[in-house]
Coordinates of C-alpha atoms in Angstrom, one line a residue:
A377 CA 85.8 34.7 48.8
I378 CA 89.4 35.8 47.9
N379 CA 88.2 39.5 48.0
I380 CA 86.5 39.0 51.3
G381 CA 89.7 37.4 52.7
A382 CA 91.8 40.3 51.4
Q383 CA 89.5 42.8 53.1
A384 CA 89.8 40.9 56.3
L385 CA 93.6 40.9 56.0
D386 CA 93.6 44.6 55.6
A387 CA 91.2 45.1 58.6
N388 CA 93.2 42.9 60.9
Q389 CA 96.5 44.4 59.8
I390 CA 95.1 47.9 60.6
G391 CA 93.8 46.5 63.9
M392 CA 97.3 45.2 64.8
R393 CA 98.8 48.6 63.9
V394 CA 96.3 50.3 66.3
V395 CA 97.2 47.9 69.0
A396 CA 100.9 48.4 68.4
N397 CA 100.4 52.2 68.6
N398 CA 98.6 51.8 71.9
I399 CA 101.4 49.7 73.4
A400 CA 104.1 52.1 72.1
N401 CA 102.3 55.0 73.8
T402 CA 101.6 53.3 77.1
N403 CA 103.6 55.9 79.0
T404 CA 103.1 58.9 76.7
P405 CA 101.5 61.8 78.6
G406 CA 98.1 62.8 77.3
Y407 CA 97.8 59.7 75.0
I408 CA 94.3 58.4 74.7
R409 CA 93.7 54.7 74.0
Q410 CA 92.5 53.9 70.4
T411 CA 90.4 51.1 69.0
L412 CA 89.5 50.2 65.4
N413 CA 85.9 50.4 64.5
L414 CA 84.8 47.6 62.1
G415 CA 81.5 47.2 60.3
T416 CA 79.8 44.7 58.0
A417 CA 80.2 45.4 54.3
V418 CA 77.1 45.7 52.1
S419 CA 75.7 42.3 51.1
Q420 CA 75.3 41.2 47.6
K421 CA 72.3 39.3 46.1
V422 CA 73.2 36.0 44.6
G423 CA 70.1 34.3 43.3
N424 CA 67.7 34.2 46.1
L425 CA 70.4 34.7 48.7
N426 CA 71.9 37.8 50.2
V427 CA 75.6 37.1 50.6
G428 CA 77.8 39.2 52.7
L429 CA 80.9 40.9 51.2
G430 CA 83.0 40.8 54.3
V431 CA 84.3 43.5 56.6
R432 CA 84.9 47.2 56.3
T433 CA 86.9 49.6 58.5
L434 CA 84.9 52.5 59.8
G435 CA 87.7 54.4 61.5
V436 CA 90.0 54.7 64.5
Q437 CA 88.2 55.9 67.6
Q438 CA 89.6 57.4 70.8
H439 CA 88.2 56.2 74.1
V440 CA 87.5 59.3 76.2
D441 CA 84.6 60.3 78.5
L442 CA 84.2 64.1 77.7
F443 CA 82.2 64.7 80.9
V444 CA 85.0 63.1 83.0
A445 CA 87.6 64.9 81.1
S446 CA 85.8 68.2 81.8
R447 CA 85.6 67.4 85.5
L448 CA 89.3 66.6 85.5
R449 CA 90.2 69.9 84.0
D450 CA 88.0 71.7 86.6
A451 CA 89.7 69.7 89.4
K452 CA 93.2 70.6 88.1
S453 CA 92.1 74.2 87.8
D454 CA 90.9 74.3 91.4
L455 CA 93.9 72.5 92.7
E456 CA 96.4 74.9 91.0
A457 CA 94.5 77.9 92.4
G458 CA 94.4 76.4 95.9
T459 CA 98.1 75.5 95.7
Q460 CA 99.1 79.1 94.8
Q461 CA 97.1 80.5 97.6
R462 CA 98.5 78.0 100.1
D463 CA 102.1 78.8 99.0
V464 CA 101.5 82.5 99.4
L465 CA 99.9 82.1 102.9
Q466 CA 102.8 79.9 104.0
E467 CA 105.3 82.5 102.8
L468 CA 103.2 85.3 104.4
E469 CA 103.3 83.3 107.7
G470 CA 107.1 83.1 107.4
V471 CA 107.4 86.9 106.8
L472 CA 105.6 87.7 110.0
G473 CA 108.0 85.3 111.7
E474 CA 106.0 84.6 114.8
L475 CA 107.9 81.4 115.6
N476 CA 111.3 83.1 116.4
D477 CA 112.7 85.6 118.9
T478 CA 112.8 88.5 116.4
D479 CA 109.0 88.6 115.7
L480 CA 107.1 91.9 116.2
S481 CA 105.2 90.6 119.2
T482 CA 108.5 90.2 121.0
G483 CA 109.6 93.7 119.8
L484 CA 106.3 95.2 121.1
T485 CA 106.8 93.6 124.5
R486 CA 110.4 94.8 124.7
F487 CA 109.3 98.4 123.7
F488 CA 106.5 98.7 126.3
S489 CA 108.7 97.0 128.9
S490 CA 111.4 99.7 128.4
I491 CA 108.8 102.4 129.0
N492 CA 108.0 100.7 132.4
D493 CA 111.6 101.2 133.3
I494 CA 111.0 105.0 132.8
V495 CA 108.2 104.8 135.3
N496 CA 110.7 103.4 137.8
Q497 CA 113.4 105.9 136.9
P498 CA 111.7 109.0 135.5
E499 CA 114.8 111.2 136.1
S500 CA 117.1 109.1 134.0
A501 CA 117.8 110.3 130.5
S502 CA 119.7 107.0 129.7
V503 CA 116.6 104.9 130.5
R504 CA 114.6 107.1 128.2
N505 CA 117.3 106.6 125.5
V506 CA 116.9 102.8 125.9
A507 CA 113.2 103.1 125.2
I508 CA 113.8 105.3 122.2
L509 CA 116.3 102.7 120.8
E510 CA 113.9 99.9 121.4
A511 CA 111.3 102.0 119.5
K512 CA 113.8 102.5 116.7
R513 CA 114.4 98.8 116.4
L514 CA 110.6 98.1 116.4
T515 CA 109.9 100.7 113.7
S516 CA 112.8 99.2 111.6
D517 CA 111.2 95.7 111.9
I518 CA 107.8 97.1 111.0
R519 CA 109.2 98.8 107.9
S520 CA 111.0 95.6 107.0
V521 CA 107.9 93.5 107.2
A522 CA 105.9 96.1 105.3
G523 CA 108.5 96.0 102.6
Q524 CA 108.5 92.2 102.4
L525 CA 104.7 92.2 102.1
R526 CA 104.8 94.7 99.2
E527 CA 107.7 92.8 97.6
M528 CA 105.6 89.6 97.8
R529 CA 102.7 91.3 96.1
T530 CA 104.9 92.6 93.4
Q531 CA 106.4 89.2 92.7
V532 CA 102.9 87.6 92.5
N533 CA 101.8 90.4 90.2
D534 CA 104.8 89.7 87.9
Q535 CA 104.0 86.0 87.8
V536 CA 100.5 86.9 86.4
K537 CA 102.1 88.5 83.4
G538 CA 104.4 85.6 82.7
E539 CA 101.5 83.1 82.9
V540 CA 99.4 85.2 80.4
D541 CA 102.1 84.7 77.8
E542 CA 101.7 80.9 78.1
V543 CA 97.9 81.2 78.0
N544 CA 98.1 83.0 74.6
R545 CA 100.5 80.4 73.3
L546 CA 98.1 77.6 74.2
L547 CA 95.1 79.4 72.8
D548 CA 96.9 79.8 69.5
E549 CA 98.0 76.2 69.5
I550 CA 94.4 74.9 70.1
A551 CA 93.0 77.1 67.3
K552 CA 95.7 75.8 64.9
L553 CA 94.9 72.2 65.9
N554 CA 91.2 72.8 65.3
V555 CA 92.0 73.7 61.7
K556 CA 94.2 70.6 61.2
I557 CA 91.6 68.3 62.8
L558 CA 88.9 69.8 60.6
Q559 CA 91.0 69.3 57.5
T560 CA 91.9 65.8 58.4
E561 CA 88.4 64.6 59.4
G562 CA 86.7 66.6 56.7
G563 CA 84.1 67.9 59.1
N564 CA 83.0 64.4 60.1
A565 CA 84.1 63.7 63.6
A566 CA 82.3 60.4 63.9
G567 CA 85.4 58.4 63.0
N568 CA 87.8 60.6 65.0
A569 CA 90.4 60.0 62.3
A570 CA 92.7 62.8 63.6
V571 CA 93.6 60.9 66.7
G572 CA 97.2 62.2 67.1
L573 CA 96.0 65.8 66.6
R574 CA 93.2 65.3 69.1
D575 CA 95.7 64.0 71.7
Q576 CA 97.8 67.2 71.3
R577 CA 94.7 69.4 71.6
L578 CA 93.4 67.7 74.7
L579 CA 96.9 68.0 76.3
A580 CA 97.0 71.7 75.4
L581 CA 93.5 72.1 76.9
E582 CA 94.5 70.4 80.1
R583 CA 97.5 72.6 80.4
L584 CA 95.3 75.7 79.8
S585 CA 92.9 74.6 82.5
E586 CA 95.9 74.5 84.9
L587 CA 96.6 78.1 84.2
M588 CA 93.0 79.4 84.3
D589 CA 89.5 78.1 84.6
V590 CA 88.0 77.6 81.1
K591 CA 85.0 75.7 79.6
A592 CA 85.4 73.7 76.4
T593 CA 82.6 72.5 74.0
E594 CA 83.2 70.2 71.1
Q595 CA 81.3 71.1 67.9
E596 CA 79.8 68.6 65.5
S597 CA 82.6 69.4 63.0
G598 CA 85.2 68.2 65.6
T599 CA 86.5 71.6 66.6
I600 CA 86.6 72.8 70.2
S601 CA 85.3 76.2 71.4
V602 CA 87.0 77.5 74.6
Y603 CA 85.3 80.0 76.9
A604 CA 86.3 82.0 79.9
G605 CA 83.3 83.4 81.7
G606 CA 81.0 84.8 79.0
D607 CA 83.8 85.4 76.5
F608 CA 85.0 83.0 73.9
L609 CA 88.8 82.5 73.6
V610 CA 88.9 80.0 70.8
F611 CA 86.3 79.4 68.1
D612 CA 87.2 77.1 65.2
G613 CA 90.5 78.5 63.9
T614 CA 90.2 81.9 65.7
A615 CA 92.0 82.6 69.0
R616 CA 91.4 85.8 70.9
S617 CA 94.6 86.9 72.8
I618 CA 94.7 88.2 76.3
S619 CA 96.6 91.5 77.1
I620 CA 97.9 93.1 80.2
E621 CA 96.9 96.5 81.4
T622 CA 98.2 98.2 84.5
E623 CA 96.6 100.2 87.2
S624 CA 97.9 101.6 90.5
N625 CA 96.9 99.9 93.7
R626 CA 98.4 100.3 97.1
G627 CA 101.5 101.8 95.7
I628 CA 102.3 99.3 92.9
A629 CA 101.2 98.9 89.3
I630 CA 99.1 95.8 89.2
N631 CA 98.5 93.8 86.0
R632 CA 94.9 93.4 84.9
L633 CA 93.8 90.9 82.3
V634 CA 91.7 92.1 79.3
L635 CA 90.7 90.7 76.0
T636 CA 92.8 92.4 73.4
E637 CA 90.0 92.6 70.8
T638 CA 87.3 94.0 73.1
G639 CA 89.1 95.5 76.1
S640 CA 86.7 93.6 78.5
T641 CA 88.2 92.6 81.8
L642 CA 88.9 88.9 82.5
R643 CA 88.9 87.7 86.1
P644 CA 89.9 84.0 86.2
E645 CA 89.0 82.3 89.5
G646 CA 90.7 79.0 89.0
G647 CA 94.1 77.8 87.8
V648 CA 97.5 79.3 88.5
I649 CA 96.4 82.8 87.4
G650 CA 93.2 82.7 89.4
G651 CA 95.2 81.7 92.5
L652 CA 97.7 84.4 91.9
L653 CA 95.0 87.1 91.5
A654 CA 93.2 86.0 94.6
S655 CA 96.5 86.0 96.6
R656 CA 97.4 89.4 95.2
D657 CA 94.1 91.2 95.5
E658 CA 92.7 89.5 98.6
T659 CA 95.2 87.7 100.8
L660 CA 98.2 90.0 100.4
A661 CA 96.1 93.2 99.9
E662 CA 94.2 92.5 103.1
A663 CA 97.4 91.6 105.0
I664 CA 99.0 94.9 103.8
D665 CA 96.0 96.9 104.8
R666 CA 95.7 95.4 108.2
F667 CA 99.4 95.6 109.0
D668 CA 99.3 99.2 107.8
Q669 CA 96.3 99.9 110.1
F670 CA 98.2 98.3 113.0
A671 CA 101.2 100.6 112.4
R672 CA 99.0 103.7 112.0
T673 CA 97.1 102.9 115.2
L674 CA 100.3 102.3 117.1
A675 CA 101.7 105.6 115.9
Y676 CA 98.6 107.7 116.4
E677 CA 97.5 106.4 119.7
F678 CA 101.0 106.6 121.1
N679 CA 101.5 110.1 119.7
R680 CA 98.2 111.3 121.3
V681 CA 99.5 110.4 124.7
H682 CA 103.0 111.5 124.1
S683 CA 102.1 114.9 122.6
S684 CA 99.9 115.6 125.6
S685 CA 102.7 114.9 128.0
Q686 CA 106.0 116.6 128.9
G687 CA 109.6 115.6 128.9
L688 CA 112.5 116.5 131.2
V689 CA 113.0 119.7 129.1
G690 CA 110.6 121.9 127.2
F691 CA 110.7 123.2 123.7
G692 CA 112.4 126.4 122.6
S693 CA 110.8 126.1 119.2
I694 CA 109.0 123.4 117.2
T695 CA 107.6 122.9 113.7
S696 CA 104.8 120.5 112.8
V697 CA 105.8 117.5 110.8
E698 CA 102.5 117.4 108.8
R699 CA 101.2 120.2 106.6
V700 CA 97.7 121.1 105.6
S701 CA 96.2 121.5 102.2
S702 CA 95.0 125.0 103.1
I703 CA 95.5 127.1 106.2
D704 CA 91.9 128.4 106.0
T705 CA 90.2 125.0 105.7
P706 CA 88.7 123.4 108.8
L707 CA 91.3 121.1 110.2
D708 CA 89.2 117.9 109.8
E709 CA 89.1 118.7 106.1
A710 CA 92.6 119.9 105.6
G711 CA 94.1 116.7 104.2
L712 CA 95.8 115.5 107.4
S713 CA 96.7 111.8 107.5
Y714 CA 95.1 111.6 111.0
V715 CA 91.9 113.5 111.3
P716 CA 91.5 115.6 114.5
E717 CA 88.2 116.0 116.3
N718 CA 86.3 118.5 118.3
G719 CA 88.1 119.3 121.6
S720 CA 91.0 121.3 122.9
F721 CA 94.6 121.2 124.0
S722 CA 96.7 123.1 126.5
V723 CA 100.0 124.8 126.1
L724 CA 102.4 125.2 129.1
V725 CA 104.7 128.2 129.2
R726 CA 107.5 127.9 131.8
D727 CA 110.0 130.3 133.2
V728 CA 113.0 128.0 133.4
A729 CA 114.7 130.0 136.2
S730 CA 111.8 130.2 138.6
G731 CA 109.9 127.0 137.4
Q732 CA 106.7 129.0 137.3
T733 CA 104.3 127.6 134.6
R734 CA 101.3 129.1 133.0
T735 CA 98.7 126.9 131.3
I736 CA 96.6 128.2 128.4
E737 CA 93.8 126.2 126.9
I738 CA 93.4 126.3 123.1
P739 CA 90.0 125.3 121.8
V740 CA 89.6 123.2 118.7
S741 CA 86.1 123.5 117.3
L742 CA 85.2 120.9 114.7
Q743 CA 81.4 120.5 114.6
G744 CA 80.7 121.1 111.0
L745 CA 79.8 124.7 111.4
D746 CA 81.0 127.8 109.6
D747 CA 83.3 128.8 112.5
D748 CA 85.2 125.5 112.6
T749 CA 88.9 125.9 113.6
T750 CA 91.5 126.2 110.9
L751 CA 95.3 126.2 111.1
A752 CA 95.3 129.9 110.8
D753 CA 93.0 130.1 113.9
I754 CA 95.4 127.9 115.8
R755 CA 98.3 130.1 114.8
D756 CA 96.5 133.2 116.0
A757 CA 95.5 131.6 119.3
L758 CA 99.1 130.5 120.0
D759 CA 100.6 133.8 118.8
A760 CA 98.3 135.6 121.3
V761 CA 99.9 133.7 124.2
D762 CA 102.3 135.8 126.1
G763 CA 105.8 134.6 125.5
L764 CA 105.0 132.6 122.4
S765 CA 105.3 133.4 118.7
A766 CA 103.4 131.3 116.1
S767 CA 103.6 131.4 112.3
I768 CA 102.9 129.2 109.3
D769 CA 105.8 128.6 106.9
S770 CA 105.7 128.3 103.1
N771 CA 105.0 124.6 103.3
R772 CA 101.8 125.3 105.3
R773 CA 103.3 123.9 108.5
L774 CA 102.8 125.4 112.0
R775 CA 105.9 126.8 113.7
I776 CA 105.9 127.8 117.4
S777 CA 108.8 129.4 119.4
T778 CA 109.4 131.4 122.5
E779 CA 109.8 135.2 122.2
R780 CA 112.6 135.5 124.7
E781 CA 115.4 133.6 126.5
G782 CA 114.6 131.8 129.7
L783 CA 111.2 130.5 128.5
D784 CA 110.3 127.0 127.2
F785 CA 106.9 125.4 126.5
A786 CA 105.2 122.0 126.3
F787 CA 101.7 120.7 125.7
A788 CA 99.0 118.9 127.7
D789 CA 95.5 117.6 127.8
D790 CA 94.9 117.2 124.0
T791 CA 91.4 115.9 123.7
S792 CA 91.2 116.8 120.0
G793 CA 94.1 114.8 118.7
L794 CA 95.3 117.8 116.8
L795 CA 98.9 117.7 118.1
A796 CA 99.2 114.1 117.0
S797 CA 97.6 114.9 113.6
L798 CA 100.0 117.8 113.0
G799 CA 103.0 116.0 114.3
I800 CA 103.8 118.4 117.2
G801 CA 105.6 116.8 120.1
T802 CA 105.0 113.4 118.7
F803 CA 107.1 110.2 119.2
F804 CA 106.5 108.4 116.0
T805 CA 106.6 109.8 112.5
G806 CA 105.1 108.5 109.3
T807 CA 101.6 107.6 108.2
G808 CA 101.8 103.8 108.0
A809 CA 103.9 100.7 108.2
G810 CA 106.0 101.7 105.2
D811 CA 107.5 104.9 106.7
I812 CA 107.0 104.7 110.4
D813 CA 110.0 106.0 112.3
I814 CA 111.1 107.9 115.4
G815 CA 111.3 111.7 115.5
S816 CA 114.8 113.1 115.0
E817 CA 114.5 115.4 118.0
L818 CA 114.0 112.4 120.3
L819 CA 117.1 110.6 118.9
A820 CA 119.1 113.7 119.3
D821 CA 117.9 114.4 122.9
P822 CA 116.3 111.5 124.8
R823 CA 115.2 114.0 127.5
R824 CA 112.4 115.0 125.2
F825 CA 110.7 111.7 125.8
A826 CA 107.4 112.9 127.3
A827 CA 106.9 111.0 130.5
S828 CA 105.2 113.7 132.7
Q829 CA 101.6 114.9 132.7
E830 CA 101.8 117.4 135.6
G831 CA 104.5 119.6 134.2
I832 CA 107.9 119.5 132.6
G833 CA 110.0 116.9 134.3
T834 CA 107.7 116.6 137.4
D835 CA 106.2 113.1 137.4
A836 CA 105.9 109.8 135.4
R837 CA 102.2 109.6 134.8
G838 CA 102.7 110.1 131.1
A839 CA 105.1 107.1 131.0
E840 CA 102.5 105.0 132.9
A841 CA 99.8 105.9 130.3
L842 CA 102.2 105.0 127.5
A843 CA 103.3 101.7 129.1
S844 CA 99.7 100.6 129.5
L845 CA 98.8 101.6 125.9
G846 CA 99.8 98.2 124.4
D847 CA 97.1 96.4 126.5
R848 CA 94.5 99.1 126.8
P849 CA 91.2 98.7 124.8
I850 CA 90.9 101.4 122.1
D851 CA 87.5 102.5 120.9
S852 CA 88.6 103.0 117.3
L853 CA 89.8 99.3 117.2
G854 CA 86.4 98.0 118.5
G855 CA 87.6 97.6 122.0
L856 CA 90.8 95.7 121.1
A857 CA 94.3 96.7 122.3
I858 CA 97.1 97.5 119.9
T859 CA 99.0 94.3 120.6
Q860 CA 95.7 92.3 120.2
V861 CA 95.3 93.8 116.7
Y862 CA 98.7 92.4 115.6
E863 CA 98.1 89.1 117.4
R864 CA 94.8 88.6 115.7
L865 CA 96.3 89.3 112.3
T866 CA 99.0 86.7 112.8
I867 CA 96.6 84.2 114.2
Q868 CA 94.2 84.6 111.3
I869 CA 97.0 84.2 108.8
T870 CA 98.2 81.1 110.6
Q871 CA 94.7 79.6 110.6
A872 CA 94.2 80.6 106.9
S873 CA 97.5 78.9 106.0
A874 CA 96.5 75.7 107.8
S875 CA 93.0 75.8 106.2
A876 CA 94.5 76.3 102.8
A877 CA 96.9 73.4 103.2
A878 CA 94.0 71.1 104.3
E879 CA 92.0 72.3 101.3
V880 CA 94.8 71.6 98.9
D881 CA 95.1 68.1 100.4
G882 CA 91.4 67.5 99.8
L883 CA 91.6 68.9 96.2
T884 CA 94.6 66.6 95.5
V885 CA 92.6 63.6 96.6
Y886 CA 89.6 64.6 94.5
K887 CA 91.8 65.3 91.5
N888 CA 93.5 61.9 91.8
T889 CA 90.1 60.2 92.0
I890 CA 88.9 61.9 88.9
E891 CA 92.2 61.3 87.1
A892 CA 92.0 57.6 88.0
Q893 CA 88.5 57.5 86.5
H894 CA 89.7 59.3 83.4
L895 CA 92.6 56.9 83.0
S896 CA 90.4 53.9 83.4
V897 CA 88.8 55.0 80.1
T898 CA 91.6 56.6 78.3
G899 CA 94.6 54.6 79.6
V900 CA 96.3 51.7 77.9
S901 CA 96.0 48.3 79.5
L902 CA 98.8 46.0 78.3
D903 CA 96.8 42.9 79.2
E904 CA 93.8 44.1 77.1
E905 CA 96.0 45.0 74.2
A906 CA 97.8 41.6 74.3
I907 CA 94.4 39.9 74.0
R908 CA 93.4 42.2 71.1
L909 CA 96.8 41.5 69.5
M910 CA 96.2 37.7 69.7
T911 CA 92.7 38.2 68.3
Y912 CA 93.8 40.1 65.3
Q913 CA 96.7 37.7 64.8
R914 CA 94.4 34.7 64.7
A915 CA 91.9 36.5 62.5
F916 CA 94.7 37.4 60.1
Q917 CA 95.9 33.8 60.0
A918 CA 92.3 32.5 59.4
S919 CA 91.7 35.1 56.6
A920 CA 95.0 34.1 54.9
R921 CA 93.8 30.4 55.2
V922 CA 90.5 31.4 53.5
I923 CA 92.4 33.0 50.6
Q924 CA 94.6 29.9 50.3
T925 CA 91.6 27.6 50.3
A926 CA 89.7 29.7 47.8
S927 CA 92.8 29.8 45.6
D928 CA 93.2 26.0 45.7
L929 CA 89.5 25.5 44.8
F930 CA 89.8 28.0 42.0
E931 CA 92.8 26.1 40.6
V932 CA 90.9 22.8 40.7
L933 CA 88.0 24.4 38.9
V934 CA 90.3 25.8 36.2
N935 CA 91.9 22.4 35.7
L936 CA 88.6 20.5 35.1

């Protein structure tokens, strides 16, 4: 009886320590409530009776629902990914700045409105200069937005690398904890003896799930295996690190995740890293592409009209901005940023003194045949025009000039788009949002703004066509106007931002629900612990009384 009482004292004392530990860690992050598992000791046969030998401690057990814990990790992973994408979309919305007076929509409106002023005053060089300055301001804004978009993508890309370092640290920590738990529990996880170590491992696993979506499976030995996709990251005491490899994409070196050991690519979809990758490779990449397409279309379509029109003065000489890969290659295969098509253009040669103008049509045959037009063919055709001289310089650019004083020239009726593709008589320069600008000749002499279509300085039909370009449906844009392309981009980003914010709100509610469910199992209730403390206290006092009584009876027996 004294031995049974002593065992009970030990068991209740351990129980009180477990309760005290729970109370002490009520507010400890990641702590999981513990209880003492007790069992009946093996009975002993005394005569014809089987008499119990008291209580025995089986171990200290953590209270955790592994299924709920797994759902909580998934919920945190989804929430972190959604939060990253929401933040990027909100920043992207701010970069486009459609809620202030300096947005590109306002800049486009001012630019096309300034061209309307040329229609009303076609003879005024100063009015043309205002339009050029508005265009200069617009292109500066476009380049600024393009630079900010690329800077955002670079910053997101750099964050990916920083988070990978933290992932590797956590993987290594989980592997080391696996070893310590295995050593502490001796391969028998039934008693969960390594409760403190298990708390640390679960906390590291939750933090890992916030960085990337992973799956964790507990083995019979008590260790946890961690997987990402089809690749294991942690198995027993082995952790496989993640490395960064770079590759070029849209002008920047982007970071790609690979397993160091195998070189296989990892593509997390959840967690901070998954959200960053989706923002970098989908949200920002698409925004950059679409904004670049908007700038390219604005430049090319405007240049097609402008290069087919005439200014207040003609050209004495001009050199194409763009160069071809080979002067003997068909022009639609010569590496031009804007590809010309089958058609023709006209060159106007004017006697400045008399005002007499000759119009010569230059065919551009691009039908996929052996006789398709090359830059050398264009040079020869222009060089054959009386009063003009054409050549190709060492940079494979076309140069045209007059052969004598008193002549100038201009271009008209370009149905092939060749002049815009080569950069002859164009308004905008550059091949995208990152380098769009205004031609230096226009800045130096606003009279070269091409507002006529019936001859040099004769009318304003070219300006009318240019002014209507912003709202005119364009076949290459699926019937949309240039301004509609930009408006649709901003609207879709605004809608995506609002949708992402709503999704994050929903994910937050879901995570909080799962977290409450998780805490209902793992969390410490002070009321429950107080009841257990009283129970262990009373049992301890009763066991001490049993020992005292047995001792008194034994003393009586000895004194007989």
